[in-house]
Amino acid sequence: MLIEKELSVSIKVKYYVLFFIATNYCLEESVQLGNSGSLGELVEILCQKYGEEFRRSIFCPDGSLKSTAWFILNGRRVGTDNPFSVRLNDGDEMIISSPLLVGG
Amino acid sequence: MSKSWFGWAGRILCINLSTGEIIKKPLDPELTRKYLGQAGINAKLLFDLTEPGIDPLSPENPLIFGVGPLGGSLAPCSGRFTVTSKSPLTGIFGDSNCGGHWGPELKNAGYDHIIITGKAEQPVYLWINDDQVELRDARHLWGKNTWETDELIKTQLAQPSAQVACIGPAGENQVRFAAIITNLARAAARTGMGAVMGSKYLKAIVVKGNRGMGVASPDEFLQTVHKSESDIQHDPLYEVATTFGTTAITGLAQMLGFLPTRNFQASTFEEAENHRGEVILKNHVTKHKACFNCPVGCSRFYKVEEGEYAGTVGEGPEYESIAALGSKCGNAELPSILHANTLCNQLGLDTISAGNAIAWAMEAYQRGIIKSGDFAGDDLLWGDHRAVIDTINKIALRQGLGDVLAEGALRAAKKLGGEEFVVHSKGMDYPAVDVRGTKGMALAFAVSPRGGDHLKGLPLYEVAPEVYQKDIKTEIGIDITPQYWAEYDTKAELIFWHENWHCVVDSLGLCKLEGICIKPLKPSHFQQLLATATGWDISIEELEAVGERIWNLERLFGVREGIRRKDDLPPHRLYNELIATGPGTGEGLDHDKYEVMLNKYYQLRGWDEKTGIPGRERMQKLGLEKEIEAVLSVAVVES
Ligand code: SF4
């Protein structure tokens, strides 16, 4: 039990813009990952939780990552080369966002 | 409506406030071919009607309103108009673009432009009801805010659907960054056009139009309209624009580290989470709102339900206003930002320059340049939201420190000290982007002919290169990389292209939120909309050349007033200090690379690299012979 607790990974996830809508107006939440926490695992958990609209916000119909889906891990944008293999650590903060115009 | 005009109404309304004379003149077709309309023709009229060196707040300075050939049509996002004059804030070319419904109403009344000259003896307002045009007594409106003015005029005229463009106390008191307000919250805000209106004792221009407008090829025009609407609605970011408007930028700006904080001393704000568009949507938005014929409807009505600012209602706020009245002043209190936004609209103030002036003053207190007690009751501390609200009122009414700040941050600093931390170009306060991380924007903001500005050539693709990669390659021929924002190469080309097309969009009468030139609407849309509306045979190349001509004319206006290469550098702080917080920490603008980028930009424009003066040869090619000779004769006299 003790070992399992030490290995569990808790991520703070913040939802911006399109993802705020896709999660039905969730600003942020904590998400528990299994022991091999990766971005891919996090995304899969969220797709299961929030359903098709959320999945469509992340993936193109051919399964590739949409250019409008950005992952920002602890303040740094995750690169677009094989992003889902990025390892996540306990206490990490992940922002899922889409870009937008600068104006107003 | 003259049958010979499609797109344009074909008339210019000339009002001399000194004599009370009202004249309707035909629009010159040659002028439309060279400058399209709205911002372009406004610029030409201003150039021709002014001598260098005139006082912007004197009767000699004309105030020009314009609507473009697509304004008021079925083209999407066609509710814009432009106000142009010599700017009392910068002393150079000034103009401001505004949405809502006023512009289309002017077109419907049968006018493309209004030229206001002279000065009335006492407050008046202009009432345009199709062909019936009159100046009316506005003494009873002087001192009223914009919301009161709007309501009183409509009630007194018994015209609830008339469109009112008016000034508030800030314009009356000639605050140098006073705005003109329509529909209670749409603002022609930048460069102080409201102060020029106030200097003329002109409280409002009220329009009711019933004449409609014609297009040359209705079926083809409608097809192009439907295609444009569909492209807007299928843009991957359409849902973002329609749900959040520009408020979605706040989170992004914080995340990427370009959110100006405490007068640009930091680039991230520890309380930015509270200012996100998502929070505003969840807690304050009551309804979405669109300008005339806009399928996006990026605007929102808001309400504050609880706390000190309970009862505040308004429209917006835009990202720029959130940052100006929030993070730039270290102000964490979102309801106070909403309240301040409403107050700026009621008093008739540009939120960007107001926020920047207050932020500058807060830093002046921080550094001991202004000392506690220098201005009784006006001590400004970072994050003091009550002080922000109080100072906005005092600026508009020119009381205490507010009277000094009403002159703009730069003039205030020249008087009190602290000029090195006024974040401006050519006297105009910077928008809410820390451009040290985005090299193209650094160039675009610095070379803008109306001073520090994001709306004259915004290369927004810098911050999201992968979304626009293909389109940039197709339209401009530039290959961009994932780290494009940090690069200097090819930025001159990027800015050159954007500036030209922004001039086109501003002169056609469309909104730049959707017509930002690459996506969702692009040059082919603009060309087809214009061709089918007006019956013109015009290529994309000719259209871009018109944009280039307009850009150069605005530059020539500045050069005639003394603008040179030294004025095309970024503000001292952004040029000489490194980013202190957030993901961009340590990033700065490399002087050598910036100068190389500026040289490249001058080469593309055909401007002299040493002085920044447009070259005679290129100007002749653009049909600006007369204008360049007029400017060079002044420049020679100077030297
Ligand atoms: S996109 Fe927004 S600002 Fe532009 S016309 Fe539409 S509602 Fe107005």
Coordinates of N, CA, C and O and ligand atoms in Angstrom, one line a residue, chain B residues 77 80 100 186 289-292 294 296-299 511 513-514, ligand 1:
Chain B
C77 N -18.9 40.6 -41.0 CA -18.1 41.5 -40.2 C -17.9 42.9 -40.8 O -16.8 43.5 -40.8
R80 N -17.7 48.1 -39.6 CA -16.6 49.0 -39.1 C -16.7 50.4 -39.7 O -17.2 50.6 -40.8
G100 N -19.6 47.8 -34.2 CA -20.9 48.2 -33.8 C -21.8 48.4 -35.0 O -21.8 47.6 -35.9
R186 N -18.7 50.3 -27.9 CA -17.7 50.1 -29.0 C -17.0 51.5 -29.1 O -17.6 52.5 -29.2
K289 N -22.8 38.9 -27.9 CA -23.2 40.0 -28.7 C -22.4 40.1 -30.0 O -21.2 39.8 -30.0
A290 N -23.0 40.6 -31.0 CA -22.3 40.7 -32.3 C -22.5 42.2 -32.8 O -23.5 42.8 -32.6
C291 N -21.5 42.6 -33.6 CA -21.6 43.8 -34.3 C -22.5 43.6 -35.6 O -22.9 42.4 -35.8
F292 N -22.7 44.6 -36.3 CA -23.5 44.5 -37.5 C -23.1 43.3 -38.4 O -21.9 43.2 -38.8
C294 N -22.4 40.2 -38.2 CA -21.2 39.4 -37.9 C -21.5 38.0 -37.5 O -22.3 37.8 -36.5
V296 N -19.6 36.0 -36.1 CA -18.8 35.6 -35.0 C -19.4 36.0 -33.6 O -19.6 35.1 -32.7
G297 N -19.7 37.2 -33.5 CA -20.3 37.7 -32.3 C -19.3 37.5 -31.1 O -19.6 36.8 -30.2
C298 N -18.1 38.1 -31.3 CA -17.1 37.9 -30.3 C -17.3 38.6 -29.0 O -16.6 38.4 -28.0
S299 N -18.3 39.5 -29.0 CA -18.4 40.4 -27.8 C -19.4 39.8 -26.8 O -20.2 38.9 -27.1
C511 N -13.9 43.7 -40.3 CA -13.3 43.6 -39.0 C -12.1 42.8 -39.1 O -12.1 41.7 -39.7
L513 N -10.7 41.1 -36.7 CA -10.6 39.9 -35.9 C -10.8 38.7 -36.9 O -10.2 37.6 -36.7
E514 N -11.7 38.8 -37.9 CA -11.9 37.8 -38.8 C -11.1 38.0 -40.1 O -10.8 37.1 -40.8
Ligands
SF4_1 S1 -15.6 39.7 -34.8 FE1 -16.3 40.8 -32.9 S2 -15.5 42.9 -33.1 FE2 -15.4 41.9 -35.2 S3 -17.3 42.5 -36.1 FE3 -17.7 40.5 -35.1 S4 -18.5 41.0 -33.1 FE4 -17.6 42.9 -33.9

